[in-house]
Coordinates of C-alpha atoms and ligand atoms in Angstrom, one line a residue:
M1 CA 128.4 128.8 111.2
Q2 CA 126.4 127.2 114.0
T3 CA 122.8 125.2 114.4
D4 CA 120.1 124.8 116.4
V5 CA 119.6 121.1 114.6
L6 CA 122.3 118.9 113.5
I7 CA 121.1 116.5 111.0
V8 CA 124.3 113.6 110.5
G9 CA 122.6 111.5 107.3
G10 CA 120.3 112.7 104.9
A11 CA 118.4 110.2 103.2
V12 CA 115.2 108.9 104.3
V13 CA 115.3 109.3 107.9
G14 CA 117.8 111.8 107.5
S15 CA 115.3 113.9 105.5
A16 CA 111.5 112.7 106.5
T17 CA 113.3 114.5 110.2
A18 CA 114.2 117.8 108.4
Y19 CA 111.0 117.8 105.9
F20 CA 108.4 117.2 110.2
L21 CA 110.9 119.6 112.3
A22 CA 111.1 122.4 109.9
S23 CA 107.2 121.9 109.4
Q24 CA 106.3 122.2 113.2
P25 CA 104.8 125.3 113.6
S26 CA 105.6 125.4 117.6
F27 CA 110.4 124.9 115.9
Q28 CA 112.0 127.7 114.8
G29 CA 115.3 127.2 115.0
K30 CA 118.2 126.7 111.8
I31 CA 118.6 123.2 111.0
L32 CA 121.4 121.8 108.4
V33 CA 121.5 118.5 107.6
V34 CA 125.5 116.6 107.0
E35 CA 125.1 114.5 104.3
Q36 CA 128.7 113.0 103.0
D37 CA 127.4 111.2 99.7
P38 CA 125.0 113.6 97.6
T39 CA 124.2 110.4 95.0
Y40 CA 122.9 108.4 97.7
E41 CA 124.6 105.5 95.6
K42 CA 125.8 103.4 98.8
S43 CA 122.5 104.7 101.6
A44 CA 120.2 101.6 102.3
T45 CA 117.8 103.9 101.2
A46 CA 118.4 103.5 97.8
L47 CA 119.4 100.1 97.6
S48 CA 116.5 98.7 99.5
A49 CA 113.3 96.0 98.7
A50 CA 111.0 99.7 98.7
S51 CA 108.0 97.6 100.2
I52 CA 105.4 98.5 103.5
R53 CA 103.5 96.3 105.9
H54 CA 101.8 96.4 108.6
Q55 CA 101.9 92.6 109.3
F56 CA 104.7 92.9 112.0
S57 CA 104.6 91.6 116.0
T58 CA 105.0 93.9 118.2
P59 CA 102.1 97.1 118.2
E60 CA 105.3 100.1 118.0
N61 CA 106.5 98.0 114.8
I62 CA 102.7 97.9 113.4
R63 CA 101.7 102.0 113.8
L64 CA 104.9 103.3 113.0
S65 CA 104.0 101.4 109.7
Q66 CA 100.8 102.7 109.8
F67 CA 101.9 105.9 110.1
G68 CA 103.5 105.7 106.7
S69 CA 101.1 104.4 104.7
S70 CA 98.8 107.4 105.7
F71 CA 101.6 109.7 105.3
L72 CA 102.4 107.6 101.2
K73 CA 98.3 108.0 100.3
S74 CA 98.8 112.2 101.1
V75 CA 102.0 112.5 99.7
D76 CA 100.6 115.2 97.5
Q77 CA 99.6 117.4 100.9
H78 CA 103.5 116.6 102.7
L79 CA 105.9 117.3 99.7
C80 CA 104.4 119.0 96.8
V81 CA 106.7 122.2 95.7
D82 CA 105.5 124.2 93.7
G83 CA 103.1 122.5 92.4
E84 CA 104.8 119.7 91.5
V85 CA 104.5 116.2 93.9
P86 CA 106.7 113.5 93.7
A87 CA 106.6 110.6 91.6
I88 CA 106.8 108.2 94.6
G89 CA 104.1 105.5 92.7
F90 CA 103.0 103.6 95.4
K91 CA 101.6 100.4 95.3
E92 CA 98.9 99.2 97.5
R93 CA 98.9 95.5 97.0
G94 CA 99.9 93.2 100.7
Y95 CA 102.3 91.0 101.7
L96 CA 101.2 87.3 102.0
F97 CA 103.3 85.5 104.8
L98 CA 102.7 81.8 104.1
A99 CA 103.2 79.5 107.1
T100 CA 103.2 75.2 107.3
A101 CA 101.8 73.8 110.2
Q102 CA 105.1 74.2 111.8
G103 CA 104.1 78.1 111.5
L104 CA 100.6 78.2 112.0
D105 CA 100.6 78.9 115.5
I106 CA 103.1 82.3 115.3
L107 CA 101.1 83.5 112.6
H108 CA 98.0 82.8 114.4
T109 CA 99.7 85.1 117.8
N110 CA 100.6 87.5 115.3
H111 CA 97.2 87.6 113.6
H112 CA 95.4 88.6 116.9
I113 CA 98.6 91.0 117.9
Q114 CA 97.8 93.0 114.6
R115 CA 93.3 92.6 114.6
A116 CA 94.0 94.5 118.0
E117 CA 95.5 97.1 116.1
N118 CA 92.9 97.6 113.5
V119 CA 95.7 95.9 110.6
D120 CA 93.1 95.6 107.6
V121 CA 94.8 91.5 107.3
S122 CA 92.8 88.8 106.5
L123 CA 93.5 84.8 106.9
L124 CA 93.2 82.9 104.2
T125 CA 92.7 79.1 103.5
P126 CA 94.7 76.7 101.6
T127 CA 91.6 76.8 99.3
Q128 CA 91.1 80.2 99.5
L129 CA 94.7 80.3 98.8
Q130 CA 94.7 78.7 95.9
S131 CA 91.3 79.5 94.6
R132 CA 93.0 83.9 95.1
F133 CA 96.0 82.9 93.9
P134 CA 96.1 79.8 91.1
W135 CA 99.3 80.4 90.0
L136 CA 100.7 79.5 94.2
N137 CA 101.8 75.5 95.0
V138 CA 100.3 75.6 98.5
N139 CA 99.8 71.8 99.3
D140 CA 102.5 71.3 101.9
L141 CA 100.9 75.0 103.6
A142 CA 98.4 75.3 106.1
A143 CA 97.3 79.4 105.7
G144 CA 98.4 82.4 104.6
S145 CA 97.7 86.1 106.3
L146 CA 96.7 88.5 103.3
G147 CA 97.5 92.2 103.8
N148 CA 93.9 93.9 102.4
T149 CA 95.0 97.3 102.2
G150 CA 97.9 99.7 103.5
E151 CA 100.6 97.8 102.8
G152 CA 102.4 97.6 99.4
W153 CA 105.6 99.1 97.9
L154 CA 106.8 102.3 96.2
D155 CA 110.4 104.4 94.7
A156 CA 111.8 104.8 98.0
Y157 CA 114.5 106.9 96.0
A158 CA 111.9 109.4 94.8
L159 CA 110.4 109.4 98.6
M160 CA 113.9 110.9 99.9
Q161 CA 114.1 112.9 97.7
G162 CA 110.7 114.5 97.8
F163 CA 111.7 114.1 102.2
R164 CA 114.7 116.4 101.0
R165 CA 113.3 119.1 98.6
K166 CA 110.8 119.8 100.9
S167 CA 112.8 120.4 103.6
Q168 CA 114.9 122.5 101.8
S169 CA 111.7 124.7 100.6
L170 CA 111.4 125.3 104.1
G171 CA 114.1 126.4 104.5
V172 CA 116.3 123.8 105.7
Q173 CA 120.1 123.5 104.8
Y174 CA 122.5 120.2 103.3
R175 CA 125.8 120.5 103.1
Q176 CA 128.1 117.8 101.9
A177 CA 130.6 117.1 104.0
R178 CA 131.4 113.9 106.7
V179 CA 130.9 114.9 109.7
E180 CA 134.5 112.7 111.3
A181 CA 133.6 113.7 114.8
L182 CA 131.3 115.0 117.6
H183 CA 132.6 116.7 120.3
R184 CA 131.0 116.3 123.8
E185 CA 131.0 117.7 127.0
G186 CA 129.9 116.4 129.6
R187 CA 125.9 115.4 128.7
R188 CA 126.1 117.3 125.9
I189 CA 127.4 117.6 122.4
T190 CA 128.4 120.8 121.4
S191 CA 130.3 120.7 118.5
A192 CA 130.9 118.3 115.1
R193 CA 134.2 118.1 113.3
L194 CA 133.2 117.9 109.8
S195 CA 135.6 115.9 106.9
T196 CA 136.3 120.6 105.7
G197 CA 138.1 120.8 109.0
E198 CA 134.9 123.2 109.8
V199 CA 133.8 122.2 112.9
I200 CA 129.7 123.2 113.3
P201 CA 129.0 124.2 117.2
C202 CA 125.5 123.0 116.8
G203 CA 121.6 122.7 119.9
T204 CA 120.7 119.6 119.0
V205 CA 122.5 116.5 117.2
I206 CA 120.3 113.9 115.4
N207 CA 122.3 111.0 114.6
A208 CA 120.4 109.6 111.2
A209 CA 123.7 108.0 109.4
G210 CA 122.3 104.5 108.8
T211 CA 125.2 101.2 109.2
G212 CA 127.8 105.2 109.9
A213 CA 126.0 106.0 112.9
T214 CA 127.7 103.6 115.3
Q215 CA 131.1 105.3 114.0
L216 CA 129.9 108.9 114.4
A217 CA 128.4 107.6 117.9
Q218 CA 131.5 106.4 119.2
T219 CA 133.1 109.6 118.5
A220 CA 130.2 110.5 121.3
G221 CA 132.4 107.5 123.8
I222 CA 128.1 105.6 123.3
V223 CA 128.4 102.2 121.6
L224 CA 125.6 101.8 120.2
P225 CA 125.2 98.2 119.1
V226 CA 124.5 98.5 115.1
Q227 CA 126.0 97.2 112.5
A228 CA 126.2 96.0 109.0
R229 CA 124.0 92.8 107.5
K230 CA 124.4 92.9 103.7
R231 CA 121.3 91.8 101.9
S232 CA 121.3 91.0 97.9
I233 CA 118.5 91.2 96.2
F234 CA 117.8 90.1 92.8
F235 CA 115.8 91.0 90.2
F236 CA 114.0 88.9 86.8
T237 CA 111.7 87.8 83.9
S238 CA 109.7 84.8 84.0
S239 CA 107.1 83.4 81.3
A240 CA 104.7 83.6 84.5
R241 CA 101.8 86.1 84.4
L242 CA 101.0 86.2 88.3
M243 CA 97.2 87.6 88.7
G244 CA 97.6 90.4 91.5
C245 CA 100.9 89.1 92.8
P246 CA 101.3 91.0 96.4
M247 CA 104.9 90.6 98.4
V248 CA 105.1 87.1 98.8
I249 CA 107.1 85.8 102.1
D250 CA 107.7 81.7 102.1
P251 CA 108.3 79.9 105.3
T252 CA 111.5 79.4 104.4
G253 CA 111.8 83.1 104.4
A254 CA 112.4 83.8 100.9
Y255 CA 110.4 86.9 98.9
F256 CA 109.4 87.7 95.7
R257 CA 107.2 90.3 94.6
P258 CA 106.5 92.2 91.2
E259 CA 108.3 95.1 89.8
G260 CA 108.0 96.4 86.8
E261 CA 108.1 93.7 83.9
G262 CA 109.4 91.2 86.1
Y263 CA 109.6 90.3 89.8
L264 CA 112.3 91.4 93.1
C265 CA 113.4 88.2 95.1
G266 CA 115.3 87.8 98.5
I267 CA 116.2 86.5 101.4
A268 CA 118.8 86.0 104.4
P269 CA 122.1 84.4 104.1
S270 CA 122.2 82.1 106.8
P271 CA 123.4 82.9 110.4
E272 CA 126.9 82.2 109.7
Q273 CA 127.2 84.0 107.0
D274 CA 125.8 86.5 107.8
T275 CA 128.2 88.3 109.1
A276 CA 129.3 92.0 109.3
C277 CA 130.7 93.4 105.8
D278 CA 131.7 96.0 103.8
D279 CA 131.1 95.0 100.7
F280 CA 128.7 95.1 98.3
E281 CA 129.0 92.1 96.4
V282 CA 126.4 90.3 96.0
Q283 CA 126.1 86.7 97.0
H284 CA 125.3 85.1 94.0
S285 CA 125.1 81.4 95.0
L286 CA 121.9 82.8 97.3
F287 CA 120.2 82.6 93.6
E288 CA 121.0 79.7 92.4
D289 CA 121.6 77.7 95.1
V290 CA 118.6 78.5 98.1
L291 CA 116.6 81.5 95.9
W292 CA 115.1 79.4 92.7
P293 CA 114.2 76.0 93.4
I294 CA 112.4 78.1 96.7
L295 CA 110.7 80.1 94.1
A296 CA 110.3 77.0 91.7
A297 CA 108.5 74.9 94.2
R298 CA 106.8 78.2 95.5
V299 CA 105.3 79.0 91.7
P300 CA 106.3 76.3 89.2
G301 CA 105.6 79.0 86.7
F302 CA 109.0 80.0 88.5
E303 CA 111.3 77.1 87.0
A304 CA 112.1 79.5 83.9
L305 CA 113.0 82.6 84.3
R306 CA 116.1 84.5 83.4
L307 CA 118.3 86.5 86.0
Q308 CA 118.4 90.2 84.5
R309 CA 120.6 92.3 87.9
S310 CA 121.4 91.7 91.6
W311 CA 122.6 94.6 93.7
A312 CA 123.3 94.4 97.6
G313 CA 122.4 96.3 100.5
H314 CA 123.7 97.1 104.4
Y315 CA 120.7 97.0 106.4
D316 CA 121.3 99.2 110.2
M317 CA 121.2 95.4 112.2
N318 CA 120.1 96.1 115.7
L319 CA 122.2 93.3 117.6
L320 CA 119.9 93.5 120.0
D321 CA 116.8 92.5 118.7
Q322 CA 116.2 93.8 115.1
N323 CA 114.5 97.3 116.5
A324 CA 115.0 100.6 115.9
I325 CA 116.6 102.5 118.6
L326 CA 115.1 106.3 118.6
G327 CA 115.7 109.0 120.9
A328 CA 118.1 109.7 123.6
H329 CA 121.0 108.1 125.1
P330 CA 120.5 108.5 129.0
D331 CA 123.7 110.1 129.3
V332 CA 123.6 112.7 127.1
D333 CA 120.8 115.4 126.7
N334 CA 120.9 116.8 123.2
F335 CA 122.2 113.3 121.5
L336 CA 119.2 112.0 119.2
F337 CA 119.5 108.7 117.3
A338 CA 117.4 107.3 115.2
N339 CA 119.1 104.1 114.2
G340 CA 119.4 99.9 113.8
F341 CA 116.1 99.9 111.7
S342 CA 117.2 96.7 111.2
G343 CA 115.1 96.1 106.8
H344 CA 112.2 98.3 107.3
G345 CA 114.0 102.1 107.6
L346 CA 111.7 102.6 105.1
Q347 CA 108.4 102.5 105.6
H348 CA 109.2 103.0 109.6
A349 CA 110.7 106.7 107.7
P350 CA 107.9 109.3 108.2
A351 CA 106.8 108.2 111.3
V352 CA 110.0 108.5 112.7
G353 CA 110.5 112.1 111.0
C354 CA 107.7 112.6 113.5
A355 CA 109.0 111.9 116.9
L356 CA 112.2 113.1 116.6
S357 CA 110.4 116.6 115.5
E358 CA 108.3 116.7 118.3
L359 CA 111.6 115.1 120.3
V360 CA 113.4 118.3 119.3
T361 CA 110.5 120.8 120.1
F362 CA 108.7 119.0 122.9
G363 CA 111.1 116.9 124.4
E364 CA 108.6 113.9 124.4
F365 CA 106.7 111.9 122.0
R366 CA 103.2 113.1 121.0
T367 CA 101.7 111.8 118.1
L368 CA 103.0 107.7 119.2
N369 CA 104.6 106.6 121.4
L370 CA 107.7 105.1 121.0
D371 CA 109.0 105.3 124.6
A372 CA 109.7 101.5 124.0
L373 CA 111.8 101.6 121.3
G374 CA 114.1 103.5 123.3
W375 CA 117.7 103.3 124.6
R376 CA 116.5 101.8 127.5
R377 CA 115.7 98.2 127.1
V378 CA 119.6 98.0 125.5
L379 CA 121.0 99.4 128.7
D380 CA 118.9 96.9 130.2
A381 CA 119.9 94.8 127.3
Q382 CA 115.9 93.6 127.5
P383 CA 115.3 93.0 123.7
L384 CA 112.1 93.8 122.3
R385 CA 111.7 90.7 120.0
E386 CA 110.1 91.3 116.8
I387 CA 109.1 87.8 115.2
N388 CA 108.2 89.3 112.1
V389 CA 111.4 89.6 109.9
V390 CA 112.2 89.8 106.6
Ligands
LIG401 C1 118.2 95.5 100.7 C2 118.2 96.3 101.5 C3 116.6 95.6 101.4 C4 115.2 96.4 102.0 N1 114.1 96.6 102.2 C5 113.3 97.4 102.4 C6 112.0 97.6 102.5 O1 111.3 96.7 102.0 N2 111.2 98.0 103.8 C7 111.7 98.9 104.4 O2 110.7 100.0 105.1 N3 112.8 99.1 104.6 C8 114.2 98.3 103.7 N4 115.6 98.6 104.0 C9 116.0 99.3 104.9 C10 115.7 100.9 104.3 O3 116.1 100.7 103.5 C11 117.2 101.8 106.0 O4 116.1 101.1 106.6 C12 116.6 102.3 105.8 O5 116.8 103.2 104.3 C13 117.2 103.4 107.0 O6 117.2 104.7 106.9 P1 118.0 105.8 106.4 O7 118.1 107.4 106.4 O8 117.7 105.9 108.3 O9 119.6 105.1 106.5 P2 121.0 105.2 105.1 O10 119.5 104.9 103.8 O11 121.5 104.1 104.7 O12 121.2 107.3 105.2 C14 122.2 106.8 105.8 C15 122.8 108.1 105.0 O13 124.0 109.4 105.7 C16 125.3 109.3 105.0 N5 126.5 109.0 106.5 C17 126.3 108.4 106.4 N6 127.5 108.8 107.8 C18 127.8 109.3 107.6 C19 128.2 110.3 108.4 N7 129.9 110.2 109.8 N8 129.0 112.1 107.9 C20 127.3 112.3 106.9 N9 127.1 111.1 105.8 C21 127.1 110.1 106.8 C22 125.2 108.1 104.2 O14 126.3 108.5 103.5 C23 123.7 107.6 104.0 O15 123.5 108.7 102.9 C24 115.7 97.5 103.5 C25 117.6 97.6 103.2 C26 118.8 96.9 102.2 C27 120.0 97.1 102.7

């Protein structure tokens, strides 16, 4: 078997790319997605907090998310198969970034960038916050930034399966195997060796392997500065009723949002504890020692809560600047990257899928100019700083 385009990794980014490529009228080739684990048990996609926001500090990230929410709102037009639309359950609820006096300048700077990109976002004073969210403790706050439209959360697994199913209906082949190594001759990848022993000659290779992307790149002699970083998520119930609760981002970096009958929450570990990892053990002390006190201080009703379950997943962290690395490495013409999403790859998957389909078909970005997210800045060690990292 040989293929025109080989996509390594069939979770949300790989499957979104497969869908957009198979939908490109100008692309006629054969697409093969190789995914090592069709249960997706350990994929970031299945373990994610599944939320989308427009409140970033770089125009590229804002535009990627704006594309994402338009896509989510019209999923019926994109991903319907045999009359069935995937139940992605998009809840358009907004993010609320809270700031103390110390964080006010950053909130204002971000606000200007966001407004220039037509983000539907409002700055609220503590009095406005209190009247809109009476359950919130605003004593230490100077302001809050609330997304009015386009932001929210969804069922990540359903979106990924929707992309996969639609891609298959358009002729994309999925194969269960691990890509062990890529064979490179000079400036080209010529084939991929699978765990089944099969060698697949290929035209273009797309690296959508999440935290597996670094090892895959290495087999082609490319150093990708992406490492797994553990993030734990906790689901709790509480008798507190938080009317109109958005995704709240506390000044400490802790977040919480409604989920079903309860709430999800999380926080990044301290930098000393945020090291490369390969296990999926939940960092329970984060909840007891760090999160719960923050939650109870921010929402007095959360003093009484019951932790119901928790899980941990891996961010594919770009160690340079916590932003995606998109497109070809300058040394290899037919090897495209979509890696290093560092915690925002779910919401960016539709736009990234579209962008990569354009790179394959036309050799350039057409819908969104994402050159700033290319390899150049990585090789020049010129980070594209995103301030609003959650
Ligand atoms: C706890 C947590 C919370 C998050 N919250 C959010 C959020 O709220 N919003 C948001 O936008 N993003 C969030 N993210 C990030 C988001 O989930 C990821 O950026 C996104 O899912 C990445 O998708 P992916 O397809 O690139 O990678 P993954 O979902 O990790 O998939 C990679 C796939 O590649 C396969 N693979 C790897 N190596 C190989 C190989 N050699 N051969 C074959 N297959 C291979 C794997 O089996 C896997 O299925 C979160 C992530 C985590 C861990």
